[in-house]
Every structure is written in C-alpha cells, then in structure tokens.
Coordinates of C-alpha atoms and ligand atoms in Angstrom, one line a residue:
X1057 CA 80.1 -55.5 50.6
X1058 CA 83.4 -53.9 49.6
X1059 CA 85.5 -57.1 49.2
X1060 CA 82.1 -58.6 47.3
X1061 CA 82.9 -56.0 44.7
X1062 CA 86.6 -55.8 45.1
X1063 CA 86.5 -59.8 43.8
X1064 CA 84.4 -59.2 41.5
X1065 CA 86.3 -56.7 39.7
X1066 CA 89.3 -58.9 40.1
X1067 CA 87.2 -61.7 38.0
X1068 CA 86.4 -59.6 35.6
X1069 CA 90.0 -58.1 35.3
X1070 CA 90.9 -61.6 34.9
X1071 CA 88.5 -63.1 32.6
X1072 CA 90.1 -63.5 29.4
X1073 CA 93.6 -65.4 31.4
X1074 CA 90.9 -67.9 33.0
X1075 CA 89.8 -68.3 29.5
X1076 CA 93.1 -68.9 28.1
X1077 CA 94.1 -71.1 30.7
X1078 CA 91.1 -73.1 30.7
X1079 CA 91.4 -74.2 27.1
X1080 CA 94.8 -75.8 28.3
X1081 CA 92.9 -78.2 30.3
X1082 CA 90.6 -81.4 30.0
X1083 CA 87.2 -80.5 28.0
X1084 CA 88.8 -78.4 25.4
X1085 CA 87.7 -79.9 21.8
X1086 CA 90.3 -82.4 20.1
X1087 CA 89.8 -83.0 16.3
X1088 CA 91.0 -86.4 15.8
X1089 CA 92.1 -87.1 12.3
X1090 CA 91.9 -90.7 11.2
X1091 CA 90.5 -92.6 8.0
X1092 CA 90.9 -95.8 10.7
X1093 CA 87.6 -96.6 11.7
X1094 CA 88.8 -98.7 14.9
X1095 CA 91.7 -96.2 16.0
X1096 CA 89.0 -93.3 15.6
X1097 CA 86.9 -95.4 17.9
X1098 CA 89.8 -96.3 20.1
X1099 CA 91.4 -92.7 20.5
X1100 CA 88.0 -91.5 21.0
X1101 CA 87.0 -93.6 23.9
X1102 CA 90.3 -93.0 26.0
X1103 CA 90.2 -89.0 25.1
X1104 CA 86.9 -88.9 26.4
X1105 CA 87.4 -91.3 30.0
X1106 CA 89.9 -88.4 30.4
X1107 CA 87.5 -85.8 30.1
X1108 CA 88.1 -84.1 26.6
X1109 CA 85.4 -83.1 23.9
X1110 CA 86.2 -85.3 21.0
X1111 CA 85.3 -84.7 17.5
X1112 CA 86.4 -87.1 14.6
X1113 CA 86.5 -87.4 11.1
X1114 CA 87.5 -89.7 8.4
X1115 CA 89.7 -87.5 6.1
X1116 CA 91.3 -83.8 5.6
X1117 CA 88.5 -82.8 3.9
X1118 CA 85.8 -83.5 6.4
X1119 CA 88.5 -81.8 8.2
X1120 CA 88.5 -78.7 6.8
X1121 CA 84.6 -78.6 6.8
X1122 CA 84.3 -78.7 10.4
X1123 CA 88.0 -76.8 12.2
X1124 CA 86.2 -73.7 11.2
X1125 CA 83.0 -74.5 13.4
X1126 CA 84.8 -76.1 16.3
X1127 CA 88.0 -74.6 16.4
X1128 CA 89.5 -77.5 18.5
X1129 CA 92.6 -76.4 20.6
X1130 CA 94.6 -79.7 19.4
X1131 CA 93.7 -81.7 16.3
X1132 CA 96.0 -85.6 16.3
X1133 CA 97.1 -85.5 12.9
X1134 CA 97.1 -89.0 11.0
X1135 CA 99.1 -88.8 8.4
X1136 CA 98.0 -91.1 5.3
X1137 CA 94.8 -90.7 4.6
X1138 CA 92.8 -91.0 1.6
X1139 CA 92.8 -87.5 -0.5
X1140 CA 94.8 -85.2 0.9
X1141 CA 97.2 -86.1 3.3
X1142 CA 97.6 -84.9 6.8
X1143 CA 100.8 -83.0 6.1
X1144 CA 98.8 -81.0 3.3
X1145 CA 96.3 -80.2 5.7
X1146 CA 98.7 -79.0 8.5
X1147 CA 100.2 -77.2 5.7
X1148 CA 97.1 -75.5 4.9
X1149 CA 95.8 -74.8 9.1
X1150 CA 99.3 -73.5 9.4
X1151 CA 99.0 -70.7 7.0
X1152 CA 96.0 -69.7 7.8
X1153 CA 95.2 -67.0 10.8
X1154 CA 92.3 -68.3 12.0
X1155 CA 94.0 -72.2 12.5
X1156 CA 97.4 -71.5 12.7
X1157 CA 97.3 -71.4 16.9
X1158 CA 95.9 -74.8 16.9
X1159 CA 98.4 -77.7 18.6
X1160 CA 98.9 -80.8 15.6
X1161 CA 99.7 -83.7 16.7
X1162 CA 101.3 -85.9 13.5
X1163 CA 100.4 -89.3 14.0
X1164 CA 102.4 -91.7 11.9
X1165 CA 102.6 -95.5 11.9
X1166 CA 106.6 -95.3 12.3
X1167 CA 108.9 -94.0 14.4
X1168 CA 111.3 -93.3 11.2
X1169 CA 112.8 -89.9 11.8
X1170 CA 112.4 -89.0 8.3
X1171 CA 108.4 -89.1 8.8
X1172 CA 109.0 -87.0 11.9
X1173 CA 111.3 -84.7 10.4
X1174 CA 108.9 -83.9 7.7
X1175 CA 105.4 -83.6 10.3
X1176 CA 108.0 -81.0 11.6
X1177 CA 108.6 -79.2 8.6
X1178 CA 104.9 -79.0 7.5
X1179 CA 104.3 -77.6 10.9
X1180 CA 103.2 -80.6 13.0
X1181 CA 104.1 -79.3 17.1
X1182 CA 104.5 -82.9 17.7
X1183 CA 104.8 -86.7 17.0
X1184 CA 103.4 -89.4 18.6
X1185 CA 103.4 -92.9 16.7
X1186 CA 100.9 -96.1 15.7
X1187 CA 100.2 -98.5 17.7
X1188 CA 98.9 -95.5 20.5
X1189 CA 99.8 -96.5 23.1
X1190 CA 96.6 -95.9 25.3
X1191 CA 97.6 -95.5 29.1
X1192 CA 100.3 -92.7 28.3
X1193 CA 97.8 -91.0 25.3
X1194 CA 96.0 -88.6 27.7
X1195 CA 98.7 -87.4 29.4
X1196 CA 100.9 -87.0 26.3
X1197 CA 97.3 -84.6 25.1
X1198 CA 97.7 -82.9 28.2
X1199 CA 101.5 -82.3 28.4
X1200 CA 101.4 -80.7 24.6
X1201 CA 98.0 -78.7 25.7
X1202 CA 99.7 -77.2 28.7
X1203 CA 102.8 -76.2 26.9
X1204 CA 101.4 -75.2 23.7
X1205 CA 101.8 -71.4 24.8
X1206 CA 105.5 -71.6 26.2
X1207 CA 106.2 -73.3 22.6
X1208 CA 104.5 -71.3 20.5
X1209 CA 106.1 -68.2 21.8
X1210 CA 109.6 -69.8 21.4
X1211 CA 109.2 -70.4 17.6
X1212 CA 107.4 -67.4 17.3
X1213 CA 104.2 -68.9 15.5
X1214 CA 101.3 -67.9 18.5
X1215 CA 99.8 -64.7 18.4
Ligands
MN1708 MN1 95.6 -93.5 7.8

C-alpha cells in the first residue's frame, strides 16, 4: 500500500517533466508551412508514417490563424510564399511570448548560404532544403525536437 502511494506521489512530483519531455517526441503537432500543394501532401504523408500530428496550411496568414489554437512544438518554415513570406512570419512568432518557444524549421529551395544566413537572422532554429529528402526528414524532425531545449537555453531564447 505504501509503495502504491509512494509512486504515485513520485508521478505527480514529476508530471509537468513527463509533459515537457513528451512534446519532444513523435505525436507532438508539426505546422507545415507550404503554398506547394504536392510537398504539403508529401511532407505530410512521411511526418505522419512516423507518428507526428500534422497540420498544414497554404500561406503565413492561414498560419497565423491557426499557431494560436494548436500551438505546434515545430512549424517547417517554407520560405516564399504568397503574401507574407516565411521569414516575416518567423519574425513575427519570434517576438511574440506565446510562439517564441516554438522550433522553425526554414525550408528553402537552395542550399545558398545567404538564404540560410538570413532564416538564421529572422530566427529560423534550422535549415533544411527543397527537394526533401524523405528517408532522412523524420529523423532530421526528431533530432531538432529533442534538442530544441539544450539549444534554446544556449542562445538564451527558451523560457
Ligand atoms: Mn513556396
């Protein structure tokens, strides 16, 4: 009986660390980005075989309408779209409280440093680059989900 308790304390005691660590891992919502019908569909399809809740949307203000709602842990950032572009909009998730923990993911058609160098500045935590390559995309998602927190700490941006 005592041990029953004595765990259940420990549970309890330990909630809100299981929480944390659990968004790091498969299942926690991913906010794709993309005014690419067929690479929405694409990137869709292999996050979800790896066991990731996937929302998408067409453009940075659809975006904005849902990041509030969903509050995905990672959002894969393409970068031209139509409107306002994706560096605007990591601008704007960066500077606000309640989006600014959220791991962005630039996603550019070239690897030109340039591009990368200014997802960086706008406060992109990554780069990955068009064509996606699909066998390595998951666990590129997983590597930045599980070291979001060692990251953020080092430049000082999570809470
Ligand atoms: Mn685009």
């Amino acid at each position: 009986m005592n041990h029953i308790s004595f765990a259940r304390r420990l549970n309890g005691a330990g909630r809100p660390e299981e929480t944390r660590d659990s968004w790091s891992k498969a299942g926690s919502p991913i906010l794709v980005v993309e005014d690419n019908e067929s690479i929405l569909g694409l990137t869709r399809i292999v996050l979800e075989r790896a066991g990731h809740e996937v929302h998408g949307v067409g453009d940075a203000e659809s975006a904005l309408e849902v990041v509030y709602s969903i509050h995905p842990r990672m959002i894969l950032m393409d970068i031209q779209l139509p409107g306002m572009d994706g560096l605007e909009l990591t601008r704007r998730l960066k500077a606000d409280a309640a989006t600014a923990d959220i791991v962005i993911l630039a996603v550019t058609a070239y690897a030109m440093e340039a591009d990368q160098l200014e997802a960086r500045e706008a406060g992109c935590d990554g780069h990955i680059t068009k064509p996606l390559d699909v066998r390595t995309l998951p666990e590129t998602v997983s590597a930045y989900l599980d070291g979001s927190s060692a990251r953020g700490d080092s430049t000082g941006r999570n809470r």
